[in-house]
């Protein structure tokens, strides 16, 4: 008898196939719900209780009551980087993580009970949130272990998950609990298409090629791309990877060599650069996409390997060499290094804007709330592109490195400060020789124009209190300051705030990095001043650094002879800075940033209203949060706009007492089309006909009560029943705007209460 074709067996097979399909659908839908409702708070290093849910490994790892961001930490903390510092639940338990799942009784898992607590105690659908919620980023962590959940639920009945937000819809709750009851199986890992698998083989062969020249190139690439979200594309589907050092060669399972910093000694003579596939939900706050295809590999070949130069010996990993790129990579031509950094300058800058941290007020209060960035042309005269000059100054360009991770490190800071002063003196003399002996002066041609096709030549950086964003193009009106970045400045920023920055480090390390970044910011601003008339430079500097310490106002370079050298540019107005930046906006490829121009999509009435909002600089703006997303609807209109609060300060050269330096009368708002920023503080949903009324209400803000009324009229509160609908809409609009850069937003800083 042929059982295979019997009706009974066919029925069973069909039922089993349906069950498998249903199970697969449950896993897929559960992952979508986790991303849309959970990852919005639980991603990156600032995930509450270190419960990172952007990857299944984070779920099985569990939670930990130890803070990653701890401003009282005197010694470097234990490393708890997902995918790096432990590789099994058992290893994570040894590091203090406790489970949020229960394999024997799934209904008793902490995550399951948190969902049930919210279902049993929903937030009120109207009015303000009940008292007791704490949304401060530095709040005391409430991380109940399985045996502690009963006490937690009795003390905080409204604190179920999602915390301080509406609960899941009934169907979402049912799907997620069904998945948890099934043991929370991971999503299946689809095999790579053959063409992409071949690309991985080709990349690993390229990065591990023999010969000093290839090996030095690979080290340089790794130390600059170790945080990148590398992508290969199959049709419209990107596949995400990261570049790691591994103890296993290509073709074998990857055993990651986890060091605190990318330039630390790997601990073995033979190691390999490998591409590790990342099974993650993309979170925008840590997402740094970087194309990694055959065209990129061919460009690396042309940039690093084809030029004629010798690498007689490879640099070591000792403290005198590692971490100083001007020593480690001295053999690689300077212009090749600079071209590497410039080709994707937005990504290069993004490394320190998003990079190793997800929260960084200490690191970020060193920059203005909005400023423009330009770059010296790699083919123009520049002392920092002179290889012998950099080699001579390499000891003065050495950056702070937290070797002990203790408060003693701060004592070394003055040594670095003196070295930076010596470097600026040497640069001053070098510039004078160029002026006097070669007749070379800083004309427009010294600013990189993107070679007529690269949109990375003009960038705008926004600071949002303790987070930041960077985008291509000059966005908004003429800013208070701007930077002109040279090769060595760009390289030093990377090694100070990315390669050498340790989020688990002692507070002294983070303070040291912040203090040194003052020098680098001022260097970028001083480079801009060299293009302006000599009699304008000190006036602008005094304005930028009102009430700053004498050491800043009387900076070495602002008192140098080079600052007196006259610009060759023919200025016609009494506002040379605005005139120069206007020239740059016209000259640099992509600087106009049409993708962010609200006038291209807004109706005439909306555009006129936004124009009034942008033009009205003043204290009324101080009540607006740093980042507001506005969903304009009506008829066929369904659009996103972003309001960015640009706070005014007398100066940003001091670490503390920021509020004392606030100048609310100088506050402004930048309006952009689309989504800009990863951490919205407020959602507004407005009919297109209400936009002028909304703007008039903003212009009349005079108190926190007025702001509360604005939220009541137009805002989406944390407990609004339609919160998740609006959230999904913004995610959809962001995906349409830029599919490669899009990801899950972060709601840890959401106001709306």
PDB file of C-alpha atoms in Angstrom, residues 211-217 304-305 307-315 328-333:
ATOM      1  CA  UNK A 211      52.257  41.690   1.758  1.00  0.00           C
ATOM      2  CA  UNK A 212      52.896  44.687   3.974  1.00  0.00           C
ATOM      3  CA  UNK A 213      51.107  47.094   1.676  1.00  0.00           C
ATOM      4  CA  UNK A 214      47.868  45.102   1.719  1.00  0.00           C
ATOM      5  CA  UNK A 215      48.064  44.395   5.425  1.00  0.00           C
ATOM      6  CA  UNK A 216      48.564  48.051   6.316  1.00  0.00           C
ATOM      7  CA  UNK A 217      45.674  49.036   4.060  1.00  0.00           C
ATOM      8  CA  UNK A 304      45.735  52.238  -1.673  1.00  0.00           C
ATOM      9  CA  UNK A 305      47.515  49.547  -3.691  1.00  0.00           C
ATOM     10  CA  UNK A 307      50.279  54.016  -6.046  1.00  0.00           C
ATOM     11  CA  UNK A 308      54.007  53.415  -5.805  1.00  0.00           C
ATOM     12  CA  UNK A 309      55.165  53.469  -2.184  1.00  0.00           C
ATOM     13  CA  UNK A 310      56.951  51.108   0.168  1.00  0.00           C
ATOM     14  CA  UNK A 311      55.841  49.692   3.514  1.00  0.00           C
ATOM     15  CA  UNK A 312      59.111  48.461   4.916  1.00  0.00           C
ATOM     16  CA  UNK A 313      57.692  47.416   8.292  1.00  0.00           C
ATOM     17  CA  UNK A 314      54.231  47.101   9.761  1.00  0.00           C
ATOM     18  CA  UNK A 315      53.374  49.204  12.841  1.00  0.00           C
ATOM     19  CA  UNK A 328      50.822  53.970  12.323  1.00  0.00           C
ATOM     20  CA  UNK A 329      49.906  54.833   8.739  1.00  0.00           C
ATOM     21  CA  UNK A 330      52.723  57.192   7.801  1.00  0.00           C
ATOM     22  CA  UNK A 331      53.649  54.918   4.865  1.00  0.00           C
ATOM     23  CA  UNK A 332      50.261  55.364   3.181  1.00  0.00           C
ATOM     24  CA  UNK A 333      50.196  58.548   1.081  1.00  0.00           C
TER      25      UNK A 333
END
